[in-house]
Amino acid sequence: MNATQQTADEVAERLFGSLLGTVEIMSVYVGDRLGWYRSLVVDGPASAVELARRTDTQARYAREWLEQQAVAGLLEVESEGAPDERRFAIPASTAEVMTDPTSLVYLAPLGRMLGAVGPALPRLLDAYRHGGGVSWDTLGDDARESQADANRPWYEKQLGPALAGVPAIHDALAAPGCRVLDVGCGGGWSSIALARAYPGATVLGVDIDQPSIDLAVTNARDAGVSDRVRFVCQDAAALPDATVDVAFAFECVHDMPRPVEVLSAVRRTLAPGGSLVVMDEAVADAFAPDGDELERIMYGFSLFVCLPDGLSSPPSVGTGTVMRPSTLQGYGEAAGFGAFEVLPIEGFGFWRFYRLS
Ligand SMILES: C[S@@+](CC[C@H](N)C(=O)[O-])C[C@H]1O[C@@H](n2cnc3c(N)ncnc32)[C@H](O)[C@@H]1O
């Protein structure tokens, strides 16, 4: 869309569409966090009074939400009646997107990222005016759980098959006793997926955020891989003494205030011949106006989450979500990596895979 060719009516119409999308995402946040979608899936269709009773919430709000969801085309009216008795059902398609943590279209967690940003808006404005930022820690559980749950199905379903198509990485991971490092591991789903895909490997997950490490420990225990997956709360720039064969950094390098320090530390842990695989946003090679949806959403996350997080710990290079391939290549070179390549993994969500060695 070319900015100079749009009429004011077109800009206004577009903004109204954005407003509609924003309020609907906020309504998804409510239904997700209060367990309303889940109750409609697990316990079946409900009136406002029934839904409120099942979830220990307020019937008048439940009624407004149920009606709004039906008006928005996300729920169906199952049976008519007086407003408090009208019953609503959740179609299978909505149920999958809102409640199925194993599905690649499980997008409800993304609403939590906006839930995290809402309370931080005054601090964001302050940072925009005076400098500094808003840390990942400040954004809290909504951001952590949004991130972990939104990425989980991609790691669980697609990471193993994607890596199997890259012989240089797959062969190293499949070698008996392969030692794997996962920096910026968040809720640990990538570490768990690597352990499951490569039963002979041991995985060390490192994250600077203690609540993320706590989540990762619980997730690994529930997944039954605690014997081979260990988590440490640590700045990845000061990695524990370890030698690893393959290292990963999933969607985190662009958040790091000092990525070269972290990449240098990772390089020092690599055994001879070892590689670092970075998964980050599949943005275009260079800035250009009128970008595609991926470019637009990544700039959006950058404004409210990743850039302020990176800038919250000075000194910071201030990468932001839109990390161009040449930017990562420059960080890799500064960290002492001699080779940089884009891996042939296509169609993996929003992401691109790089190999540094
Ligand atoms: C956007 S989240 C990605 C989490 C996870 N890799 C995933 O894909 O779900 C970025 C993570 O990087 C972590 N992080 C940022 N800087 C770090 C550092 N210097 N050392 C270790 N972890 C760091 C944050 O705490 C956060 O959990």
Short mmCIF file of N, CA and C in Angstrom, two decimals, residues 14 281-303 320-325 350 352:
data_model
loop_
_atom_site.label_atom_id
_atom_site.label_comp_id
_atom_site.label_asym_id
_atom_site.label_seq_id
_atom_site.Cartn_x
_atom_site.Cartn_y
_atom_site.Cartn_z
N ARG A 14 -9.08 1.85 6.96
CA ARG A 14 -8.04 0.92 7.41
C ARG A 14 -7.88 0.99 8.93
N GLU A 281 13.48 -13.70 13.12
CA GLU A 281 12.36 -13.32 12.25
C GLU A 281 12.79 -13.29 10.77
N ALA A 282 11.92 -13.79 9.90
CA ALA A 282 12.24 -13.88 8.47
C ALA A 282 11.93 -12.55 7.76
N VAL A 283 12.54 -11.49 8.27
CA VAL A 283 12.26 -10.16 7.70
C VAL A 283 13.04 -9.97 6.40
N ALA A 284 12.69 -8.92 5.68
CA ALA A 284 13.34 -8.65 4.39
C ALA A 284 14.81 -8.28 4.59
N ASP A 285 15.57 -8.30 3.50
CA ASP A 285 17.00 -7.99 3.58
C ASP A 285 17.26 -6.54 3.97
N ALA A 286 16.33 -5.64 3.58
CA ALA A 286 16.56 -4.21 3.84
C ALA A 286 15.23 -3.53 4.10
N PHE A 287 15.28 -2.40 4.77
CA PHE A 287 14.07 -1.59 5.00
C PHE A 287 13.51 -1.10 3.68
N ALA A 288 12.19 -1.16 3.53
CA ALA A 288 11.51 -0.52 2.41
C ALA A 288 10.11 -0.15 2.91
N PRO A 289 9.57 0.98 2.49
CA PRO A 289 8.21 1.33 2.90
C PRO A 289 7.20 0.36 2.29
N ASP A 290 5.95 0.43 2.78
CA ASP A 290 4.88 -0.41 2.25
C ASP A 290 5.24 -1.89 2.34
N GLY A 291 5.66 -2.32 3.54
CA GLY A 291 6.10 -3.70 3.71
C GLY A 291 4.95 -4.68 3.74
N ASP A 292 5.32 -5.97 3.71
CA ASP A 292 4.30 -7.02 3.77
C ASP A 292 3.85 -7.21 5.23
N GLU A 293 2.93 -8.17 5.44
CA GLU A 293 2.35 -8.33 6.78
C GLU A 293 3.40 -8.74 7.80
N LEU A 294 4.35 -9.57 7.37
CA LEU A 294 5.38 -10.02 8.31
C LEU A 294 6.22 -8.83 8.79
N GLU A 295 6.59 -7.98 7.84
CA GLU A 295 7.38 -6.80 8.19
C GLU A 295 6.57 -5.90 9.13
N ARG A 296 5.28 -5.78 8.84
CA ARG A 296 4.44 -4.89 9.66
C ARG A 296 4.26 -5.42 11.07
N ILE A 297 4.02 -6.74 11.20
CA ILE A 297 3.82 -7.28 12.55
C ILE A 297 5.12 -7.22 13.34
N MET A 298 6.26 -7.43 12.67
CA MET A 298 7.53 -7.41 13.39
C MET A 298 7.88 -5.99 13.86
N TYR A 299 7.59 -4.99 13.04
CA TYR A 299 7.78 -3.62 13.52
C TYR A 299 6.85 -3.34 14.70
N GLY A 300 5.64 -3.89 14.65
CA GLY A 300 4.71 -3.71 15.78
C GLY A 300 5.27 -4.29 17.07
N PHE A 301 5.74 -5.55 17.00
CA PHE A 301 6.32 -6.16 18.21
C PHE A 301 7.57 -5.38 18.65
N SER A 302 8.29 -4.87 17.69
CA SER A 302 9.51 -4.13 18.02
C SER A 302 9.18 -2.87 18.83
N LEU A 303 8.15 -2.14 18.38
CA LEU A 303 7.77 -0.90 19.07
C LEU A 303 7.44 -1.14 20.53
N GLY A 320 16.13 -4.51 18.12
CA GLY A 320 14.71 -4.54 17.78
C GLY A 320 14.36 -5.82 17.02
N THR A 321 13.05 -6.06 16.90
CA THR A 321 12.58 -7.32 16.30
C THR A 321 13.01 -7.48 14.85
N VAL A 322 13.13 -6.35 14.15
CA VAL A 322 13.41 -6.41 12.70
C VAL A 322 14.93 -6.51 12.50
N MET A 323 15.46 -7.68 12.82
CA MET A 323 16.90 -7.88 12.67
C MET A 323 17.18 -8.40 11.26
N ARG A 324 17.77 -7.54 10.45
CA ARG A 324 18.07 -7.94 9.05
C ARG A 324 19.18 -9.00 9.04
N PRO A 325 19.21 -9.87 8.03
CA PRO A 325 20.27 -10.88 7.96
C PRO A 325 21.67 -10.26 8.05
N PHE A 350 7.07 -17.64 11.27
CA PHE A 350 7.57 -16.30 10.93
C PHE A 350 9.09 -16.29 10.74
N ARG A 352 13.34 -17.53 10.09
CA ARG A 352 14.43 -17.96 9.19
C ARG A 352 15.52 -18.56 10.09
#
